[in-house]
Amino acid sequence: MSILTNKCIVLGVSGSIAAYKSPDIVRRLQDLGAEVRVILTQGGAKFITELSLQATSKNKVQNNLWDKEAELSMGHIELAKWADALLIAPASANTIANLAAGKACDLLSSVILASDCPTLIAPAMNQQMYTSNSVQDNLATLVQRGIQIIDPENGVQACGDIGEGRLAESDEIAKQVGLMFQSTKMSGKKVLITLGATIEAIDPVRYLSNHSSGKMGMALADACIEAGAQVTLILGDVSTSISKPSKQIFVTSAEQMYRSVMENINDQTIFIACAAVSDYSVKNPKNHKIKKSDKTLTIELVPTKDILKDVCQLPQKPICIGFAAETQNLLENANNKLKNKGCDAIILNDVSCTDLGFKSDENEVVFIDQKSSIKLAKNSKQKLGRKIIEIISEKFL
Ligand code: C5P
């Protein structure tokens, strides 16, 4: 996994001669694993074509706040929500002034206003303009608001002047974006995560299982790895690509998952039970395929062991986080689960919505602990994963 794997970056390209370097910035961000969407301002379009940026980013370039078609697919609010980080490179004196004044006069400034994600800007302009009081004051305002400045370089400029104002190198810009995601919040911590669906054999051909894809668990694993944790994954049946954890163990049945968790739970700081574990297994699975007949077939089911509940009862229990996939009486059921299982928090998701939850790339959850409940609005599982890990770190570590 590279530092920007699964990260969505909106790159704003504004009116500076250095805009000709922007396709290279796109490529360097992609080298680090990012997906990039470009917003090209009117000024930027004087120096670089939409086509070059579309070809490198492999996404339609957005340039118009008032474009009905663009609004239908991904308007300024959707773009702002999609982004994990916003980068403006090159950032012209005019764009910097717009941001400092809080304007929403074009698509780029509107997206910046509509977003709460980290923002970096790489100024590029003539050295005299760059050192002017107005630009420096505007930059100071942006720094105060938490925007990170990627300093321009000193040297010969396109206009022939020598001084500070040359756009930082593309590699350096991409590196600074990557560094923003590096965190040590969980370094030295060990996290055990169960994910995916368990499979309970009926006979050698048929089985009982559920719709879990493992995507939410994998997003949580990615967020933990990103935060520096040592992650052990215990995977049931998953239909998602698997990142590189410290250790991974594949299991099939609830019983195997139970044993695997118990064998690996020692020394774990956090246990996240994200797997959709079967509550029942077949009492006597058949060794041979059950033959079809006209008679009613009864399969006797027996309850499985509750992994989460048993981990919560260990004398030296880790911080335990469970999931509640519910279709009715959501909050009531989730709160009961929090109490009955004795875990530190429950993450509730409504699996009655067909466009969210199981198999979907998006989710909407409520993080519930003894003291509070925090609603995390609909977003990609990757983003929710990061948010959940942030909350766990703040509340329990
Ligand atoms: O009781 P219920 O299955 O609805 O609880 C869901 C939570 O409990 C999830 O976090 C799930 O991973 C965990 N669980 C478990 N062992 C089971 C059943 C559920 O760890 N046998």
Short mmCIF file of C-alpha atoms and ligand atoms in Angstrom, two decimals:
data_model
loop_
_atom_site.label_atom_id
_atom_site.label_comp_id
_atom_site.label_asym_id
_atom_site.label_seq_id
_atom_site.Cartn_x
_atom_site.Cartn_y
_atom_site.Cartn_z
CA MET A 1 0.00 0.00 0.00
CA SER A 2 1.47 3.39 -1.00
CA ILE A 3 1.00 6.46 1.14
CA LEU A 4 -1.83 7.82 -1.04
CA THR A 5 -3.54 4.49 -1.84
CA ASN A 6 -7.34 4.96 -1.73
CA LYS A 7 -6.91 8.72 -1.31
CA CYS A 8 -9.01 11.07 -3.42
CA ILE A 9 -7.22 14.30 -4.25
CA VAL A 10 -8.80 17.32 -5.91
CA LEU A 11 -6.08 19.28 -7.70
CA GLY A 12 -6.87 22.92 -8.45
CA VAL A 13 -4.83 24.38 -11.29
CA SER A 14 -4.91 28.17 -11.45
CA GLY A 15 -3.48 30.87 -13.72
CA SER A 16 0.30 30.75 -13.54
CA ILE A 17 2.79 29.80 -16.23
CA ALA A 18 3.74 26.93 -13.92
CA ALA A 19 0.36 25.35 -14.79
CA TYR A 20 2.21 23.62 -17.61
CA LYS A 21 3.74 21.39 -14.91
CA SER A 22 0.35 20.31 -13.53
CA PRO A 23 0.02 17.04 -15.56
CA ASP A 24 3.31 15.99 -13.97
CA ILE A 25 1.90 16.75 -10.51
CA VAL A 26 -1.08 14.53 -11.36
CA ARG A 27 1.31 11.72 -12.31
CA ARG A 28 3.40 12.05 -9.16
CA LEU A 29 0.25 11.91 -7.00
CA GLN A 30 -0.87 8.82 -8.90
CA ASP A 31 2.58 7.25 -8.37
CA LEU A 32 1.83 7.45 -4.65
CA GLY A 33 -1.52 5.71 -5.20
CA ALA A 34 -3.93 8.67 -5.34
CA GLU A 35 -6.98 9.12 -7.51
CA VAL A 36 -6.96 12.67 -8.86
CA ARG A 37 -9.73 14.95 -10.15
CA VAL A 38 -8.71 18.30 -11.57
CA ILE A 39 -10.42 21.69 -11.36
CA LEU A 40 -8.98 24.07 -13.94
CA THR A 41 -9.65 27.78 -13.40
CA GLN A 42 -10.15 30.18 -16.32
CA GLY A 43 -6.64 31.53 -15.75
CA GLY A 44 -5.17 28.03 -15.56
CA ALA A 45 -6.76 27.15 -18.91
CA LYS A 46 -4.65 29.89 -20.54
CA PHE A 47 -1.50 27.87 -19.75
CA ILE A 48 -2.53 24.20 -19.98
CA THR A 49 -5.25 22.38 -21.88
CA GLU A 50 -8.14 20.52 -20.33
CA LEU A 51 -7.24 17.60 -22.57
CA SER A 52 -3.74 17.15 -21.07
CA LEU A 53 -5.17 17.10 -17.56
CA GLN A 54 -8.02 14.80 -18.53
CA ALA A 55 -5.60 12.38 -20.21
CA THR A 56 -3.31 12.23 -17.17
CA SER A 57 -5.96 12.23 -14.44
CA LYS A 58 -8.25 9.87 -16.41
CA ASN A 59 -11.18 11.91 -15.10
CA LYS A 60 -13.24 14.65 -16.66
CA VAL A 61 -11.70 18.03 -15.83
CA GLN A 62 -14.12 20.36 -14.05
CA ASN A 63 -13.96 24.05 -14.81
CA ASN A 64 -17.38 25.61 -14.53
CA LEU A 65 -19.42 26.37 -11.43
CA TRP A 66 -22.54 26.77 -13.56
CA ASP A 67 -22.25 23.66 -15.73
CA LYS A 68 -25.59 21.80 -15.48
CA GLU A 69 -24.10 18.56 -16.80
CA ALA A 70 -21.20 18.61 -14.31
CA GLU A 71 -23.60 19.39 -11.47
CA LEU A 72 -25.57 16.28 -12.36
CA SER A 73 -22.53 14.00 -12.11
CA MET A 74 -20.33 15.68 -9.50
CA GLY A 75 -21.11 19.26 -8.56
CA HIS A 76 -19.07 21.43 -6.22
CA ILE A 77 -20.56 19.91 -3.06
CA GLU A 78 -20.00 16.32 -4.26
CA LEU A 79 -16.44 17.15 -5.29
CA ALA A 80 -15.80 18.68 -1.86
CA LYS A 81 -17.19 15.54 -0.17
CA TRP A 82 -15.28 13.22 -2.49
CA ALA A 83 -11.91 14.77 -1.65
CA ASP A 84 -9.63 13.49 1.10
CA ALA A 85 -7.38 16.48 0.43
CA LEU A 86 -7.44 19.57 -1.73
CA LEU A 87 -4.27 20.76 -3.43
CA ILE A 88 -3.90 23.95 -5.45
CA ALA A 89 -0.77 23.80 -7.57
CA PRO A 90 0.07 26.23 -8.96
CA ALA A 91 -1.82 28.71 -6.77
CA SER A 92 -1.85 32.13 -8.44
CA ALA A 93 -1.94 35.45 -6.55
CA ASN A 94 -5.57 35.85 -7.67
CA THR A 95 -6.65 32.40 -6.40
CA ILE A 96 -4.82 33.00 -3.10
CA ALA A 97 -6.67 36.34 -2.74
CA ASN A 98 -10.02 34.64 -3.47
CA LEU A 99 -9.37 32.04 -0.79
CA ALA A 100 -8.25 34.62 1.78
CA ALA A 101 -11.39 36.68 1.09
CA GLY A 102 -13.61 33.58 1.36
CA LYS A 103 -15.01 34.11 -2.12
CA ALA A 104 -17.08 31.58 -4.02
CA CYS A 105 -16.60 33.20 -7.41
CA ASP A 106 -15.58 30.10 -9.36
CA LEU A 107 -15.68 26.32 -9.00
CA LEU A 108 -12.30 26.05 -7.24
CA SER A 109 -13.00 28.67 -4.55
CA SER A 110 -16.50 27.18 -4.01
CA VAL A 111 -15.12 23.67 -3.52
CA ILE A 112 -12.57 25.00 -1.01
CA LEU A 113 -15.34 26.69 0.96
CA ALA A 114 -17.56 23.60 0.84
CA SER A 115 -14.88 21.23 2.09
CA ASP A 116 -13.60 20.44 5.56
CA CYS A 117 -10.67 18.31 4.41
CA PRO A 118 -6.99 19.26 4.63
CA THR A 119 -5.92 21.82 2.03
CA LEU A 120 -2.46 22.54 0.64
CA ILE A 121 -1.47 25.28 -1.75
CA ALA A 122 1.71 25.64 -3.78
CA PRO A 123 2.07 29.31 -4.79
CA ALA A 124 3.78 30.16 -8.08
CA MET A 125 4.18 33.67 -9.45
CA ASN A 126 6.68 36.38 -10.24
CA GLN A 127 9.08 37.02 -7.32
CA GLN A 128 7.96 40.64 -6.91
CA MET A 129 4.32 39.58 -6.73
CA TYR A 130 5.14 36.79 -4.29
CA THR A 131 6.97 39.03 -1.85
CA SER A 132 4.33 41.80 -2.07
CA ASN A 133 2.59 42.66 1.20
CA SER A 134 -0.82 41.69 -0.20
CA VAL A 135 0.19 38.15 -1.19
CA GLN A 136 2.15 37.63 2.06
CA ASP A 137 -0.79 38.89 4.15
CA ASN A 138 -3.18 36.62 2.28
CA LEU A 139 -0.88 33.63 2.78
CA ALA A 140 -0.60 34.43 6.50
CA THR A 141 -4.43 34.47 6.70
CA LEU A 142 -4.60 31.06 5.01
CA VAL A 143 -1.96 29.58 7.34
CA GLN A 144 -3.98 30.84 10.30
CA ARG A 145 -6.98 28.93 8.94
CA GLY A 146 -4.96 25.73 8.82
CA ILE A 147 -4.08 25.69 5.13
CA GLN A 148 -0.62 24.29 4.48
CA ILE A 149 1.67 26.24 2.16
CA ILE A 150 4.17 24.36 -0.01
CA ASP A 151 6.84 27.04 -0.30
CA PRO A 152 7.92 28.11 -3.78
CA GLU A 153 11.55 27.80 -4.78
CA ASN A 154 14.15 30.47 -5.36
CA GLY A 155 15.68 30.68 -8.83
CA VAL A 156 15.35 31.87 -12.40
CA GLN A 157 11.72 32.50 -13.32
CA ALA A 158 9.86 32.15 -16.64
CA CYS A 159 9.82 35.97 -16.93
CA GLY A 160 13.62 36.14 -16.50
CA ASP A 161 13.53 37.48 -12.92
CA ILE A 162 15.52 35.71 -10.25
CA GLY A 163 13.94 35.18 -6.84
CA GLU A 164 11.37 33.30 -4.80
CA GLY A 165 8.19 32.26 -6.63
CA ARG A 166 9.02 29.21 -8.75
CA LEU A 167 6.56 26.37 -8.22
CA ALA A 168 7.98 23.65 -5.94
CA GLU A 169 9.05 20.46 -7.77
CA SER A 170 6.22 18.02 -8.58
CA ASP A 171 7.85 15.26 -6.50
CA GLU A 172 8.09 17.56 -3.50
CA ILE A 173 4.44 18.64 -3.87
CA ALA A 174 3.23 15.01 -4.04
CA LYS A 175 5.45 14.10 -1.08
CA GLN A 176 3.97 16.93 1.04
CA VAL A 177 0.44 15.70 0.23
CA GLY A 178 1.47 12.17 1.25
CA LEU A 179 3.06 13.35 4.51
CA MET A 180 -0.22 14.93 5.50
CA PHE A 181 -1.78 11.49 5.74
CA GLN A 182 1.04 9.99 7.75
CA SER A 183 0.02 9.65 11.33
CA THR A 184 1.51 8.08 14.40
CA LYS A 185 -1.75 8.05 16.35
CA MET A 186 -1.66 4.28 16.63
CA SER A 187 2.02 3.53 16.43
CA GLY A 188 2.96 0.73 18.80
CA LYS A 189 -0.70 -0.33 19.08
CA LYS A 190 -1.90 -3.77 18.05
CA VAL A 191 -5.31 -4.08 16.44
CA LEU A 192 -7.17 -7.33 15.71
CA ILE A 193 -10.00 -7.03 13.19
CA THR A 194 -12.50 -9.69 12.11
CA LEU A 195 -14.18 -9.09 8.77
CA GLY A 196 -16.28 -10.67 6.06
CA ALA A 197 -18.92 -13.35 6.27
CA THR A 198 -18.62 -16.75 7.92
CA ILE A 199 -19.75 -19.88 6.08
CA GLU A 200 -21.58 -22.74 7.80
CA ALA A 201 -21.65 -25.96 5.81
CA ILE A 202 -24.95 -27.79 5.30
CA ASP A 203 -23.34 -30.44 3.12
CA PRO A 204 -20.24 -30.38 0.86
CA VAL A 205 -22.14 -28.21 -1.65
CA ARG A 206 -24.50 -25.92 0.27
CA TYR A 207 -23.89 -23.49 3.08
CA LEU A 208 -25.41 -20.74 5.25
CA SER A 209 -23.82 -17.32 4.96
CA ASN A 210 -24.68 -13.62 4.56
CA HIS A 211 -24.12 -10.60 2.33
CA SER A 212 -21.06 -9.13 4.09
CA SER A 213 -18.29 -8.13 1.65
CA GLY A 214 -15.62 -7.24 4.22
CA LYS A 215 -15.24 -3.75 2.69
CA MET A 216 -15.95 -1.87 5.94
CA GLY A 217 -13.50 -4.06 7.87
CA MET A 218 -10.85 -3.58 5.20
CA ALA A 219 -11.35 0.20 5.30
CA LEU A 220 -10.85 0.09 9.07
CA ALA A 221 -7.72 -2.02 8.60
CA ASP A 222 -6.35 0.50 6.07
CA ALA A 223 -7.02 3.36 8.48
CA CYS A 224 -5.24 1.51 11.31
CA ILE A 225 -2.24 0.70 9.09
CA GLU A 226 -2.12 4.36 8.00
CA ALA A 227 -2.13 5.42 11.65
CA GLY A 228 0.88 3.19 12.33
CA ALA A 229 -0.82 0.24 14.06
CA GLN A 230 0.23 -3.39 13.80
CA VAL A 231 -2.85 -5.03 12.32
CA THR A 232 -3.95 -8.66 12.44
CA LEU A 233 -6.86 -9.56 10.16
CA ILE A 234 -9.06 -12.59 10.63
CA LEU A 235 -10.94 -12.90 7.38
CA GLY A 236 -14.06 -14.85 6.58
CA ASP A 237 -15.44 -14.80 3.06
CA VAL A 238 -14.58 -11.38 1.57
CA SER A 239 -15.12 -9.80 -1.82
CA THR A 240 -12.69 -6.91 -1.63
CA SER A 241 -8.98 -6.51 -2.27
CA ILE A 242 -6.84 -7.12 0.78
CA SER A 243 -4.23 -4.62 1.98
CA LYS A 244 -1.02 -5.78 3.57
CA PRO A 245 -1.61 -6.18 7.30
CA SER A 246 1.07 -7.44 9.68
CA LYS A 247 -0.70 -10.79 9.82
CA GLN A 248 -3.71 -12.32 8.08
CA ILE A 249 -5.59 -15.51 8.84
CA PHE A 250 -8.32 -16.90 6.60
CA VAL A 251 -11.15 -18.83 8.22
CA THR A 252 -14.44 -20.27 7.05
CA SER A 253 -16.84 -21.02 9.90
CA ALA A 254 -17.85 -19.08 13.01
CA GLU A 255 -16.13 -21.76 15.11
CA GLN A 256 -12.85 -21.31 13.21
CA MET A 257 -13.13 -17.53 13.56
CA TYR A 258 -13.72 -17.94 17.30
CA ARG A 259 -10.64 -20.12 17.74
CA SER A 260 -8.49 -17.87 15.61
CA VAL A 261 -9.51 -14.76 17.56
CA MET A 262 -8.85 -16.44 20.90
CA GLU A 263 -5.42 -17.63 19.73
CA ASN A 264 -4.42 -14.10 18.69
CA ILE A 265 -6.14 -11.82 21.20
CA ASN A 266 -3.30 -11.65 23.74
CA ASP A 267 -1.45 -8.30 23.73
CA GLN A 268 -3.98 -6.65 21.41
CA THR A 269 -4.80 -3.04 22.25
CA ILE A 270 -8.01 -2.99 20.24
CA PHE A 271 -10.41 -5.66 18.97
CA ILE A 272 -12.78 -4.63 16.19
CA ALA A 273 -15.47 -7.23 15.50
CA CYS A 274 -16.53 -6.20 12.04
CA ALA A 275 -17.24 -9.69 10.70
CA ALA A 276 -20.81 -10.76 10.06
CA VAL A 277 -20.59 -13.95 12.10
CA SER A 278 -23.31 -16.53 11.68
CA ASP A 279 -25.43 -16.73 14.83
CA TYR A 280 -26.21 -20.38 14.05
CA SER A 281 -24.36 -23.32 12.57
CA VAL A 282 -25.73 -26.60 11.25
CA LYS A 283 -25.90 -29.23 14.00
CA ASN A 284 -24.97 -32.18 11.81
CA PRO A 285 -23.53 -31.09 8.47
CA LYS A 286 -23.74 -34.01 6.03
CA ASN A 287 -20.65 -35.61 4.55
CA HIS A 288 -22.39 -36.14 1.22
CA LYS A 289 -24.66 -33.97 -0.89
CA ILE A 290 -28.26 -34.05 0.35
CA LYS A 291 -30.44 -35.50 -2.40
CA LYS A 292 -33.51 -33.66 -3.62
CA SER A 293 -36.85 -35.13 -2.60
CA ASP A 294 -40.51 -34.06 -2.38
CA LYS A 295 -40.45 -34.10 1.41
CA THR A 296 -39.91 -31.06 3.62
CA LEU A 297 -36.31 -30.85 4.73
CA THR A 298 -35.54 -29.72 8.26
CA ILE A 299 -32.04 -28.59 9.14
CA GLU A 300 -31.30 -28.29 12.83
CA LEU A 301 -29.32 -25.21 13.76
CA VAL A 302 -27.38 -24.62 16.95
CA PRO A 303 -26.19 -21.23 18.26
CA THR A 304 -22.55 -20.32 17.63
CA LYS A 305 -20.32 -18.83 20.31
CA ASP A 306 -20.40 -15.04 20.50
CA ILE A 307 -16.80 -14.01 19.82
CA LEU A 308 -17.21 -10.35 20.78
CA LYS A 309 -19.02 -11.14 24.03
CA ASP A 310 -16.37 -13.67 25.07
CA VAL A 311 -13.49 -11.29 24.23
CA CYS A 312 -15.21 -8.61 26.34
CA GLN A 313 -15.18 -11.02 29.27
CA LEU A 314 -11.47 -11.78 29.12
CA PRO A 315 -9.67 -10.69 32.32
CA GLN A 316 -7.36 -8.41 30.33
CA LYS A 317 -9.76 -7.41 27.63
CA PRO A 318 -8.64 -5.08 24.86
CA ILE A 319 -10.72 -2.07 23.84
CA CYS A 320 -13.65 -3.82 22.16
CA ILE A 321 -15.61 -2.34 19.27
CA GLY A 322 -18.60 -4.19 17.83
CA PHE A 323 -20.93 -3.66 14.92
CA ALA A 324 -24.71 -3.76 14.89
CA ALA A 325 -26.21 -4.34 11.47
CA GLU A 326 -29.89 -3.69 12.07
CA THR A 327 -33.07 -3.40 10.04
CA GLN A 328 -35.48 -2.12 12.74
CA ASN A 329 -35.45 -0.38 16.16
CA LEU A 330 -31.94 0.63 15.27
CA LEU A 331 -30.80 2.67 18.26
CA GLU A 332 -32.58 0.47 20.79
CA ASN A 333 -31.03 -2.71 19.40
CA ALA A 334 -27.57 -1.15 19.17
CA ASN A 335 -27.72 0.14 22.75
CA ASN A 336 -28.85 -3.29 23.99
CA LYS A 337 -25.93 -4.86 22.16
CA LEU A 338 -23.50 -2.40 23.77
CA LYS A 339 -24.79 -3.42 27.20
CA ASN A 340 -25.27 -7.16 26.65
CA LYS A 341 -21.95 -7.78 25.01
CA GLY A 342 -20.07 -5.46 27.39
CA CYS A 343 -18.11 -3.75 24.62
CA ASP A 344 -16.71 -0.22 24.67
CA ALA A 345 -18.54 0.97 21.57
CA ILE A 346 -20.95 -0.24 18.95
CA ILE A 347 -21.07 0.98 15.39
CA LEU A 348 -24.63 0.90 14.15
CA ASN A 349 -25.55 0.59 10.51
CA ASP A 350 -28.97 0.31 8.96
CA VAL A 351 -28.81 -2.62 6.55
CA SER A 352 -32.38 -2.19 5.37
CA CYS A 353 -31.21 0.52 2.91
CA THR A 354 -30.29 -1.22 -0.33
CA ASP A 355 -27.86 1.52 -1.48
CA LEU A 356 -25.77 1.41 1.71
CA GLY A 357 -24.08 -1.12 3.97
CA PHE A 358 -23.60 -4.70 2.72
CA LYS A 359 -21.56 -4.93 -0.50
CA SER A 360 -21.85 -1.18 -1.12
CA ASP A 361 -18.78 1.09 -1.24
CA GLU A 362 -20.65 3.57 0.96
CA ASN A 363 -22.11 3.48 4.41
CA GLU A 364 -23.71 5.66 7.05
CA VAL A 365 -23.15 4.77 10.69
CA VAL A 366 -23.65 5.88 14.28
CA PHE A 367 -20.75 5.45 16.72
CA ILE A 368 -22.28 4.68 20.11
CA ASP A 369 -20.48 4.39 23.43
CA GLN A 370 -21.58 4.71 27.07
CA LYS A 371 -21.49 8.49 26.97
CA SER A 372 -22.50 9.63 23.52
CA SER A 373 -23.55 8.77 20.02
CA ILE A 374 -21.95 10.33 16.95
CA LYS A 375 -23.65 10.14 13.58
CA LEU A 376 -21.27 9.78 10.65
CA ALA A 377 -23.08 10.88 7.51
CA LYS A 378 -23.16 8.87 4.27
CA ASN A 379 -19.68 8.61 2.81
CA SER A 380 -17.26 6.10 1.30
CA LYS A 381 -16.31 3.24 3.60
CA GLN A 382 -12.68 4.36 3.29
CA LYS A 383 -13.51 7.81 4.69
CA LEU A 384 -15.78 6.42 7.39
CA GLY A 385 -13.04 3.95 8.34
CA ARG A 386 -10.61 6.81 8.93
CA LYS A 387 -13.21 8.79 10.87
CA ILE A 388 -14.03 5.78 13.08
CA ILE A 389 -10.35 5.15 13.82
CA GLU A 390 -9.91 8.84 14.68
CA ILE A 391 -12.83 8.62 17.12
CA ILE A 392 -11.50 5.40 18.68
CA SER A 393 -8.06 6.99 19.11
CA GLU A 394 -9.47 10.13 20.69
CA LYS A 395 -11.88 8.34 23.01
CA PHE A 396 -9.92 5.32 24.13
CA LEU A 397 -6.18 5.67 23.50
O1 C5P B 1 -25.39 -10.25 18.12
P1 C5P B 1 -25.03 -9.77 16.76
O2 C5P B 1 -24.59 -10.84 15.84
O3 C5P B 1 -26.07 -8.92 16.10
O4 C5P B 1 -23.79 -8.77 17.04
C1 C5P B 1 -23.02 -8.22 16.06
C2 C5P B 1 -21.62 -7.97 16.58
O5 C5P B 1 -21.16 -9.10 17.30
C3 C5P B 1 -20.63 -7.80 15.47
O6 C5P B 1 -19.62 -6.95 15.96
C4 C5P B 1 -20.12 -9.21 15.23
O7 C5P B 1 -18.84 -9.23 14.65
C5 C5P B 1 -20.11 -9.77 16.63
N1 C5P B 1 -20.39 -11.22 16.70
C6 C5P B 1 -19.42 -12.08 17.16
N2 C5P B 1 -19.69 -13.43 17.27
C7 C5P B 1 -20.88 -13.92 16.92
C8 C5P B 1 -21.88 -13.05 16.46
C9 C5P B 1 -21.60 -11.71 16.36
O8 C5P B 1 -18.32 -11.64 17.46
N3 C5P B 1 -21.11 -15.21 17.03
#
